[in-house]
Coordinates of C-alpha atoms and ligand atoms in Angstrom, one line a residue:
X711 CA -5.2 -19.6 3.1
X712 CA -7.5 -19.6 0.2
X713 CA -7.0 -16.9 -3.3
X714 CA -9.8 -16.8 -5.5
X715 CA -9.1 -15.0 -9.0
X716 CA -12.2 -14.3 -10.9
X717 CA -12.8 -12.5 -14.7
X718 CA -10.1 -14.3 -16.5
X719 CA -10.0 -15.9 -20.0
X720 CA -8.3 -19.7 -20.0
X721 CA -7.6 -21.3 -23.8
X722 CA -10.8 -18.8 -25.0
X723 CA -12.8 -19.0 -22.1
X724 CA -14.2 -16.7 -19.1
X725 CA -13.6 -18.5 -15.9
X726 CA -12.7 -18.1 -12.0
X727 CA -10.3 -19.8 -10.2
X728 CA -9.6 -21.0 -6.3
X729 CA -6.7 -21.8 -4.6
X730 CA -6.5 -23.5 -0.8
X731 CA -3.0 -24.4 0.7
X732 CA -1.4 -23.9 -3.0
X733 CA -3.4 -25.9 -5.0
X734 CA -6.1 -25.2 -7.4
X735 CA -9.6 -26.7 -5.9
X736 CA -12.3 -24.9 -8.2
X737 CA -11.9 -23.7 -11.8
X738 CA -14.3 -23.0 -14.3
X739 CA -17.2 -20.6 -15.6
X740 CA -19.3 -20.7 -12.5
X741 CA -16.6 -20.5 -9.9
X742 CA -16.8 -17.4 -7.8
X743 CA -14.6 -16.1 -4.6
X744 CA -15.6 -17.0 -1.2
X745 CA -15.8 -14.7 2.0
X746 CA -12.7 -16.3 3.0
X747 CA -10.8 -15.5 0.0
X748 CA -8.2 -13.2 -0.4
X749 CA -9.6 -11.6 -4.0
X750 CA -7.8 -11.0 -7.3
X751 CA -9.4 -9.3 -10.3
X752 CA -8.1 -10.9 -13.3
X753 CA -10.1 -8.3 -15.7
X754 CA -10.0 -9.9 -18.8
X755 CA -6.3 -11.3 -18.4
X756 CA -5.0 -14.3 -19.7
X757 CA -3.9 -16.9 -17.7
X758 CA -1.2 -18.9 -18.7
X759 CA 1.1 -21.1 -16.4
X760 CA 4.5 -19.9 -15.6
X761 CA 8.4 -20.3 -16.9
X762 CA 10.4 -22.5 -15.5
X763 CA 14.1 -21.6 -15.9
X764 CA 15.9 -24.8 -16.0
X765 CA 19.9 -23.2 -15.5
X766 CA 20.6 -20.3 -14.0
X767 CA 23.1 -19.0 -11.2
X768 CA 20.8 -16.2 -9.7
X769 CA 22.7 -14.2 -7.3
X770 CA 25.2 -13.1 -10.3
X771 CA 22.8 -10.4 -10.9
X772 CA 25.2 -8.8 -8.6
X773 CA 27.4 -9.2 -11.3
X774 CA 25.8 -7.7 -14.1
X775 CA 28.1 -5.4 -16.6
X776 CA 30.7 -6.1 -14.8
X777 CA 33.1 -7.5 -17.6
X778 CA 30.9 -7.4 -20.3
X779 CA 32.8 -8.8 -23.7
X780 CA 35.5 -10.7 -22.5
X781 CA 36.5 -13.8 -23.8
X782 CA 35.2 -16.8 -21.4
X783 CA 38.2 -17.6 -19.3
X784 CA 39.5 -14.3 -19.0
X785 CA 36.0 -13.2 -17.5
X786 CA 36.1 -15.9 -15.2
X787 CA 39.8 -15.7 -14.3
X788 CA 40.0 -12.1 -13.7
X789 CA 37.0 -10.5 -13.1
X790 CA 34.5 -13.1 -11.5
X791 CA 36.7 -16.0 -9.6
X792 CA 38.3 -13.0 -7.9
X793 CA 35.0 -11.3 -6.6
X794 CA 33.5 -14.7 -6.0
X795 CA 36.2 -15.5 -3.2
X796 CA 35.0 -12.5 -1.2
X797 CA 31.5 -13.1 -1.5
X798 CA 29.3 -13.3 1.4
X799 CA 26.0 -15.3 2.7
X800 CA 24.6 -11.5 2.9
X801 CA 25.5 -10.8 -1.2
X802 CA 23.8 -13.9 -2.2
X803 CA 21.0 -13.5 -0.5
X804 CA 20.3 -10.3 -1.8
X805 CA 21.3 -10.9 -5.3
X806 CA 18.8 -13.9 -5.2
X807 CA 16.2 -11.8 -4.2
X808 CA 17.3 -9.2 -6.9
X809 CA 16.8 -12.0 -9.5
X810 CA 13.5 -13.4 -7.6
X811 CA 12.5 -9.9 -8.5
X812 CA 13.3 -9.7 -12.3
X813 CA 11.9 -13.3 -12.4
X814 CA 8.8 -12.8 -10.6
X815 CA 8.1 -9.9 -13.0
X816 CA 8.8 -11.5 -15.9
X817 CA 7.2 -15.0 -15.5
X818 CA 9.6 -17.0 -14.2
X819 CA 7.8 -19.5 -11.5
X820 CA 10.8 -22.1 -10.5
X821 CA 14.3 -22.2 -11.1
X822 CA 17.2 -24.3 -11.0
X823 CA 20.3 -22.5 -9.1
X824 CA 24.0 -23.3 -8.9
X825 CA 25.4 -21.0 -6.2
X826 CA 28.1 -20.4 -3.5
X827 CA 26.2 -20.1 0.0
X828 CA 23.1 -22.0 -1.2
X829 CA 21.6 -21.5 2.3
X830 CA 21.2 -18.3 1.6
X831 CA 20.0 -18.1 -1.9
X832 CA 17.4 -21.0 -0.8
X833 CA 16.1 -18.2 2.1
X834 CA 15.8 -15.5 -0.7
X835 CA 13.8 -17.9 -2.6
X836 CA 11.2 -18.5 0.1
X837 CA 11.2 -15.1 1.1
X838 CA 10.5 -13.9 -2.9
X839 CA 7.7 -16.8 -2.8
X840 CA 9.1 -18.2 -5.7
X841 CA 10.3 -22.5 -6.2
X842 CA 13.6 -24.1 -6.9
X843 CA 16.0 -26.5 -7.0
X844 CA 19.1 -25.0 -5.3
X845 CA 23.0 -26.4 -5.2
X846 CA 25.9 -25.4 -4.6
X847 CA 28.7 -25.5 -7.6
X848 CA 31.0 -28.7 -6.3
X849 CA 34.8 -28.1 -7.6
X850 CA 37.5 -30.3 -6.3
X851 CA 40.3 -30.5 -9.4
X852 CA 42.4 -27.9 -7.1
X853 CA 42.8 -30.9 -5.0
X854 CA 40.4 -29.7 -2.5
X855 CA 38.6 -33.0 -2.6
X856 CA 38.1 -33.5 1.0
X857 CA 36.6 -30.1 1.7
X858 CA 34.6 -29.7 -1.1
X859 CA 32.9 -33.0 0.1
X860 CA 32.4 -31.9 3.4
X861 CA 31.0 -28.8 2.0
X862 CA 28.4 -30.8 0.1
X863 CA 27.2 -32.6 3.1
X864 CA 26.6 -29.6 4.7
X865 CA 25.0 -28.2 2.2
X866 CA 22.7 -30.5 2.1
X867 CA 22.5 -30.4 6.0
X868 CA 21.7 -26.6 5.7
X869 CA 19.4 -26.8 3.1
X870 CA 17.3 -29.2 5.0
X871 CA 14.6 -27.3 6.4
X872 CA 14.4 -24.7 3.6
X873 CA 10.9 -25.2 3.3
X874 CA 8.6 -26.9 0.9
X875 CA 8.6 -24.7 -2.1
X876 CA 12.4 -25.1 -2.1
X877 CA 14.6 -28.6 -3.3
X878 CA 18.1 -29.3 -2.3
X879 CA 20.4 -30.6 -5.0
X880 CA 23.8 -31.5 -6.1
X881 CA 26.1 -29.8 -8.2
X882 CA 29.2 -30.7 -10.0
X883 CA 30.4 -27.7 -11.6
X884 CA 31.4 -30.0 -14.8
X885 CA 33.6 -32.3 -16.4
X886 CA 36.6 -30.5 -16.1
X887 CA 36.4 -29.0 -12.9
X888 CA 35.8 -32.5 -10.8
X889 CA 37.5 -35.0 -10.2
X890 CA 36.0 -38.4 -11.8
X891 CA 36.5 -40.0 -8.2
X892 CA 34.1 -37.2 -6.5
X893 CA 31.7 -37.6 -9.9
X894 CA 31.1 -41.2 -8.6
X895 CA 30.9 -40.0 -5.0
X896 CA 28.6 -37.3 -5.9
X897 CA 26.6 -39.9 -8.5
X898 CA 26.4 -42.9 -5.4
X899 CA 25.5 -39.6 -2.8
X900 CA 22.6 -38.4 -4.8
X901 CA 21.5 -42.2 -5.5
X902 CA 21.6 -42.9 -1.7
X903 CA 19.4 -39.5 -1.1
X904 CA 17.2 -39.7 -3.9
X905 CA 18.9 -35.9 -5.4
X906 CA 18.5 -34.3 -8.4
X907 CA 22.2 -33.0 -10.1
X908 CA 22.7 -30.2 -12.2
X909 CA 25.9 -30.1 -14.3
X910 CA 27.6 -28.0 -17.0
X911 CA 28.2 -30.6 -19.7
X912 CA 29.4 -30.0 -23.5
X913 CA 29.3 -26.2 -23.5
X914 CA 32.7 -26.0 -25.3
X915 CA 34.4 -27.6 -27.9
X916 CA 37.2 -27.5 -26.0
X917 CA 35.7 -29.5 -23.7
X918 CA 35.6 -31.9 -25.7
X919 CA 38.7 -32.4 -26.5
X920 CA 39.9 -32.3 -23.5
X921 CA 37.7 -35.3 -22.5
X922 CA 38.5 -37.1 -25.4
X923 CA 42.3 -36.6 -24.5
X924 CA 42.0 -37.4 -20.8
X925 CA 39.6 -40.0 -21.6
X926 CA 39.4 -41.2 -24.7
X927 CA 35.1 -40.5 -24.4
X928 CA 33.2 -37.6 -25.3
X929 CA 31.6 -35.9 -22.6
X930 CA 28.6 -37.6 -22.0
X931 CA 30.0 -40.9 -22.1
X932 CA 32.5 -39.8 -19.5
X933 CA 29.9 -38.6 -16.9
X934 CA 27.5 -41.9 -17.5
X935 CA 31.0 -43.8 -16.8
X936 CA 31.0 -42.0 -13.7
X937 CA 27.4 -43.1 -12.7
X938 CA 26.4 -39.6 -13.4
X939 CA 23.5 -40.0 -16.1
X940 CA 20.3 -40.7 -14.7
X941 CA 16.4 -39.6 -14.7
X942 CA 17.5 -37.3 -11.8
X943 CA 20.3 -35.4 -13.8
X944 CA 20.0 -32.4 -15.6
X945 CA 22.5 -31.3 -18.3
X946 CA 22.8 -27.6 -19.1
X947 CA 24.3 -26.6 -22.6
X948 CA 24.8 -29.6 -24.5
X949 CA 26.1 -27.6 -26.9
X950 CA 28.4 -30.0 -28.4
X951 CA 27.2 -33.3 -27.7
X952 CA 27.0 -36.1 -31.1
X953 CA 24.4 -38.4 -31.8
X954 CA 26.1 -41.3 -29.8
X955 CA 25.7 -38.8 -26.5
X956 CA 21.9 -37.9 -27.5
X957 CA 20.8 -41.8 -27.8
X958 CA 22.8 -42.3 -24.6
X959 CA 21.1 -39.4 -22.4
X960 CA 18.0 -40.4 -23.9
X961 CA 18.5 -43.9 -22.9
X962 CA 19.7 -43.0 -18.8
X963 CA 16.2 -40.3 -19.2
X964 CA 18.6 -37.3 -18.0
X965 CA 17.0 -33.4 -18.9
X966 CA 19.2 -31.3 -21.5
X967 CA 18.7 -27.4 -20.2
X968 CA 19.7 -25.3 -23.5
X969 CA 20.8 -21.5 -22.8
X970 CA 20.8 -20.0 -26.5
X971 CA 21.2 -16.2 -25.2
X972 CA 24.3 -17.5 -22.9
X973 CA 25.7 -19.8 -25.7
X974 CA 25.9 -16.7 -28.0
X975 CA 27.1 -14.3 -25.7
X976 CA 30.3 -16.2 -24.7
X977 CA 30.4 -17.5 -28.6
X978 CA 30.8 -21.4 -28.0
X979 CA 30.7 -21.9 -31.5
X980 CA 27.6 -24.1 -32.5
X981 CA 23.8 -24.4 -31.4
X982 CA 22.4 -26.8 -29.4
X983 CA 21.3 -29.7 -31.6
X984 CA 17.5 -29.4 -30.6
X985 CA 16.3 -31.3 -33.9
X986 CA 18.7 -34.5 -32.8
X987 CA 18.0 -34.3 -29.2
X988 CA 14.3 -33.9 -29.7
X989 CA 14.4 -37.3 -32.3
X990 CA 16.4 -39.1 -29.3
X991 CA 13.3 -38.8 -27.3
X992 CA 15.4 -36.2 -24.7
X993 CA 13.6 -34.3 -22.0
X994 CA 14.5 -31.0 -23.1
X995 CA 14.3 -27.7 -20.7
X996 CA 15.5 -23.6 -21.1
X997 CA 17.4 -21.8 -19.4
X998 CA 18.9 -18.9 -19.1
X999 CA 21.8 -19.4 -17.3
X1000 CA 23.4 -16.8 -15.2
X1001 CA 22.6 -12.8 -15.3
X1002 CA 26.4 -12.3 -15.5
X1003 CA 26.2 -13.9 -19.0
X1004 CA 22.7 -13.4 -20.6
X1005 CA 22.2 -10.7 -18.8
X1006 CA 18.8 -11.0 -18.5
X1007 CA 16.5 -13.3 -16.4
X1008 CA 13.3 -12.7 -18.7
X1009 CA 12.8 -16.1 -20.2
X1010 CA 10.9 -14.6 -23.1
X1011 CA 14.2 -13.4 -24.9
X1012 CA 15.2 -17.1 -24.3
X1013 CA 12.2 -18.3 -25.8
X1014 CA 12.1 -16.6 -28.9
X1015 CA 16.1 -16.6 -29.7
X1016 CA 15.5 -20.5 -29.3
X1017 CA 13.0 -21.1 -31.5
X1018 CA 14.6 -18.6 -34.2
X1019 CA 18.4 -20.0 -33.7
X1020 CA 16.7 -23.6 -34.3
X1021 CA 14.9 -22.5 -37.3
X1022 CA 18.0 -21.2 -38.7
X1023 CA 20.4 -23.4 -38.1
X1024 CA 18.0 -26.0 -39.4
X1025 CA 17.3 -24.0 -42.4
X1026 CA 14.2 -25.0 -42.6
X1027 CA 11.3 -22.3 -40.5
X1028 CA 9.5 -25.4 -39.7
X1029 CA 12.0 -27.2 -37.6
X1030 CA 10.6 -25.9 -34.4
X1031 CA 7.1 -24.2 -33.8
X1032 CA 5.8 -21.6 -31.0
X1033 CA 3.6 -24.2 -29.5
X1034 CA 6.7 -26.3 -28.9
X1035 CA 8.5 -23.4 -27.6
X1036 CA 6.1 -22.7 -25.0
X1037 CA 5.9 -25.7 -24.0
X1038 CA 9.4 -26.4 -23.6
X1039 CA 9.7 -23.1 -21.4
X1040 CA 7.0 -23.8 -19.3
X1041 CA 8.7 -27.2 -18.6
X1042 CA 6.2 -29.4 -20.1
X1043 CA 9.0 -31.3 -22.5
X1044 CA 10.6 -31.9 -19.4
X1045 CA 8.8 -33.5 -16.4
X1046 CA 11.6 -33.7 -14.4
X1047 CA 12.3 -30.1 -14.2
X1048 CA 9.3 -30.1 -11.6
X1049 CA 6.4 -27.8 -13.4
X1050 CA 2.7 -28.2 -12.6
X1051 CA 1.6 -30.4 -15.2
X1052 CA -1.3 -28.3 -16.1
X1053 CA -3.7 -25.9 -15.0
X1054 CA -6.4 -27.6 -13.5
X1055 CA -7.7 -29.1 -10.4
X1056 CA -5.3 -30.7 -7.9
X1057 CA -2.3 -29.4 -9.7
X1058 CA 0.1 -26.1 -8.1
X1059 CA -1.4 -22.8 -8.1
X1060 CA 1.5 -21.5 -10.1
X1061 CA 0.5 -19.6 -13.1
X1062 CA 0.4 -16.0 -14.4
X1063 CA -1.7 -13.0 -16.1
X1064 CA -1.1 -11.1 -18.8
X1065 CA -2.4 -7.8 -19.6
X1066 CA -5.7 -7.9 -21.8
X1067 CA -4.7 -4.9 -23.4
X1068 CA -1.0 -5.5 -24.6
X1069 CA -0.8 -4.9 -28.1
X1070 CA 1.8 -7.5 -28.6
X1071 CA -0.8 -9.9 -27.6
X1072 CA -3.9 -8.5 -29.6
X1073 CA -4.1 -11.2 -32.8
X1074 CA -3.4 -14.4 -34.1
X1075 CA -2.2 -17.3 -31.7
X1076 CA -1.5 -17.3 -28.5
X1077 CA 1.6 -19.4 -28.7
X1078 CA 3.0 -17.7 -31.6
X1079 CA 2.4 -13.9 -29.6
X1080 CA 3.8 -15.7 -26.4
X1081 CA 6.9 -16.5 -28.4
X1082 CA 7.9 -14.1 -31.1
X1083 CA 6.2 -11.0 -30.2
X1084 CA 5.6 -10.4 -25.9
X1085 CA 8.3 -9.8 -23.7
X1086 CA 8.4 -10.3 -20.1
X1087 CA 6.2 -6.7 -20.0
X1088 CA 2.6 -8.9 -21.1
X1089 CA 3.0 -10.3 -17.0
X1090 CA 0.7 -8.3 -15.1
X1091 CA 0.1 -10.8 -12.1
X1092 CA 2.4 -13.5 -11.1
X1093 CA 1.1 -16.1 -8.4
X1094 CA 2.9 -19.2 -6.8
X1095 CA 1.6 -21.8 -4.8
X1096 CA -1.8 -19.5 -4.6
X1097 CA 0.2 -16.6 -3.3
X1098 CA 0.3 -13.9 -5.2
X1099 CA 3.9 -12.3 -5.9
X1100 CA 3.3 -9.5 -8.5
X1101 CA -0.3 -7.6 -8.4
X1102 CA -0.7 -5.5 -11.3
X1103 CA 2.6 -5.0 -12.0
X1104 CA 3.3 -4.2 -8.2
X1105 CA 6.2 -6.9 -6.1
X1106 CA 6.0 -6.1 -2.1
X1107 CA 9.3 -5.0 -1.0
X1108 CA 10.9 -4.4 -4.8
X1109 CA 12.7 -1.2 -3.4
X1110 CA 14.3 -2.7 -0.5
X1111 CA 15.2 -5.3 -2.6
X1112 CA 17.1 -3.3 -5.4
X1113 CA 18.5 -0.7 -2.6
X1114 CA 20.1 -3.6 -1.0
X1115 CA 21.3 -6.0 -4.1
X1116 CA 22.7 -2.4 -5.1
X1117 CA 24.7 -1.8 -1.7
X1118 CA 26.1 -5.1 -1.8
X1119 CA 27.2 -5.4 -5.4
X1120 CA 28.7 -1.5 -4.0
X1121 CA 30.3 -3.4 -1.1
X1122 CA 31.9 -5.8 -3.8
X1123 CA 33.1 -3.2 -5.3
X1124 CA 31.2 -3.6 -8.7
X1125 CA 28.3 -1.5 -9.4
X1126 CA 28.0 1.5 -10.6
X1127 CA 24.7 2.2 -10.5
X1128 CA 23.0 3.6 -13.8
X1129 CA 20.9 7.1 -14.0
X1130 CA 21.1 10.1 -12.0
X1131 CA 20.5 8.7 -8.0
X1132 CA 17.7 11.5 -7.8
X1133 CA 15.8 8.9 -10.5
X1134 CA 16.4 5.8 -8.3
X1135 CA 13.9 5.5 -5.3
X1136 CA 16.5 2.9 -4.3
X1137 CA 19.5 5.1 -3.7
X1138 CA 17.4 7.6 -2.3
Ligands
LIG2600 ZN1 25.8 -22.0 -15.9

């Protein structure tokens, strides 16, 4: 299978480009499509690579509005943990694809997941064309240690022949939700299989202080304890974390995935320490973390509320520039989050257009349009592995996919859908 995109503009220049099996082969001025191509007209478009959302748990989509403005653990106690007990291989696969939608239409080219039924987000995720890293959440401290370990084996067993664009992972909910006997087991598991591991770490102060009471260690120091910080870990939030924890994630290479839009929504209190964690020498990522708490997927919002929270917080406008921004949502400030490193030859086909004509992206710098100006709107063409997944604005199969996400969330008993149903092809 060969793609061959011609007429678009790369860092000021006009240039073609052609994908075999997934991977770029020919890029430059002269490079033209091929009989055997299939053919996309870039027309002027900018091509940028894609977002990589570093934390997110996509199938909550299904749970969008529902609970809106609740303090943390009362959301989670009585609206989501209820809902979540009922939920089905069917909802999460079709909340996956809902969020493989809004991601594929806003940029978003790989993700890291944390979800129940894994299976079946990982099968949403090959069938939207998109990459990740999927996991399901481990949680033992109900005492449930042997089944939540048997669960994770299988997991992994079911998660085997996913398919290349997908990874299996590991994923201790957090601290405070597993045991520190299954944090080692989990550590010496994902050691043995060469797994990456996601975890919520330092997202609360209270956390912390719980940690410090149970432990006598902050957070961080707590999980590396448990043979849990390594180059194959990836932190979300971080929130919290002091200078000792930086210098030690730093040391064991772990990635820090900040959520900024998440962090303020459920008001944790502080901003990530970007400044401090960036001085450590920490591969740093973005996330958005899940739609029931964001409640959007389009890393853009992310982008810019990061690079504005760090400015402020810092005082000081300098502290963080669009160029860094971009680069830390495109993954490139953190290797280990699995982006293409660049566009050019041998590397992923995974990259996107954006319209010529947006006005948000008529002057100045790139970055600093990417950043503070565009929304997820500038994608006009979104293309994985030399597939494309949004033409002009136009995703295969969108309406089935928002008629069913809409029917299960129904089934849940949680959406009401918004607009008149005349106005919704879906409900139609
Ligand atoms: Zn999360």
């Amino acid at each position: 299978m060969s793609l061959a995109i011609s007429d678009a503009l790369l860092a000021g220049r006009r240039v073609g480009l052609r994908a075999k099996e997934g991977v770029i082969v020919e890029l430059g001025p002269n490079v033209t499509p091929r009989p055997e191509d299939a053919t996309l007209d870039a027309a002027g478009a900018i091509v940028v690579p894609g977002l990589i959302n570093g934390h997110t748990h996509a199938a909550m989509t299904l749970f969008r509005g529902y609970g809106d403005d609740l303090p943390l653990m009362q959301w989670l106690e009585e609206k989501i943990w209820p809902v979540e007990r009922r939920l089905e291989p069917e909802d999460v696969y079709w909340g996956t694809r809902l969020a493989c939608l809004e991601m594929v239409r806003t940029g978003t080219v790989r993700f890291w997941d944390m979800y129940w039924h894994p299976e079946a987000a990982a099968r949403a995720v090959h069938d939207a064309g998109l990459r990740a890293t999927v996991a399901a959440p481990l949680i033992d401290v109900d005492g449930r240690t042997k089944a939540m370990r048997a669960a994770a084996l299988s997991s992994l067993d079911e998660l085997a022949g996913a398919g290349e664009r997908i990874e299996a992972g590991l994923a201790p909910h957090a601290i405070y939700t597993v045991s520190e006997d299954s944090l080692r087991w989990i550590a010496e598991l994902a050691a043995e299989r060469g797994l990456p591991v996601q975890i919520h770490l330092s997202e609360t102060e209270q956390e912390v202080d719980d940690c410090l009471a149970a432990h006598r260690l902050r957070p961080a120091h707590y999980l590396d304890r448990a043979g849990l910080l390594s180059p194959h870990t990836v932190l979300s939030h971080g929130v919290w974390l002091d200078e000792s924890e930086l210098e030690l994630i730093a040391a064991r290479g772990a990635v820090l995935v900040t959520n900024p839009v998440a962090n303020l929504k459920l008001a944790v209190g502080r901003i990530f320490p970007y400044p401090a964690a960036r001085a450590a020498g920490i591969q740093v990522g973005l996330g958005t973390d899940g739609p029931g708490s964001n409640n959007s997927l389009d890393m853009f919002a992310d982008m810019k509320l990061f690079a504005l929270l760090q400015k402020h917080a810092a005082r000081d406008s300098a502290a963080v520039d669009a160029a860094e921004t971009w680069e830390i949502a495109t993954g490139r400030r953190a290797p280990q989050l699995g982006a293409p490193r660049s566009l050019e030859l041998g590397q992923p086909a995974d990259f996107l257009l954006l319209r010529a004509g947006a006005p948000e992206l008529s002057f100045g710098e790139l970055p600093a349009a990417l950043v503070y100006a565009a929304s997820g709107a500038v994608v006009q063409s979104t293309v994985v592995a030399g597939r494309v997944l949004m033409r002009d604005g136009h995703v295969d199969g969108a309406e089935e996919v928002l008629a069913r996400a809409l029917e299960r969330a129904r089934h849940l008993g949680l959406a009401a859908p918004i607009g008149f149903p005349q106005n919704n092809p879906a409900l139609a």
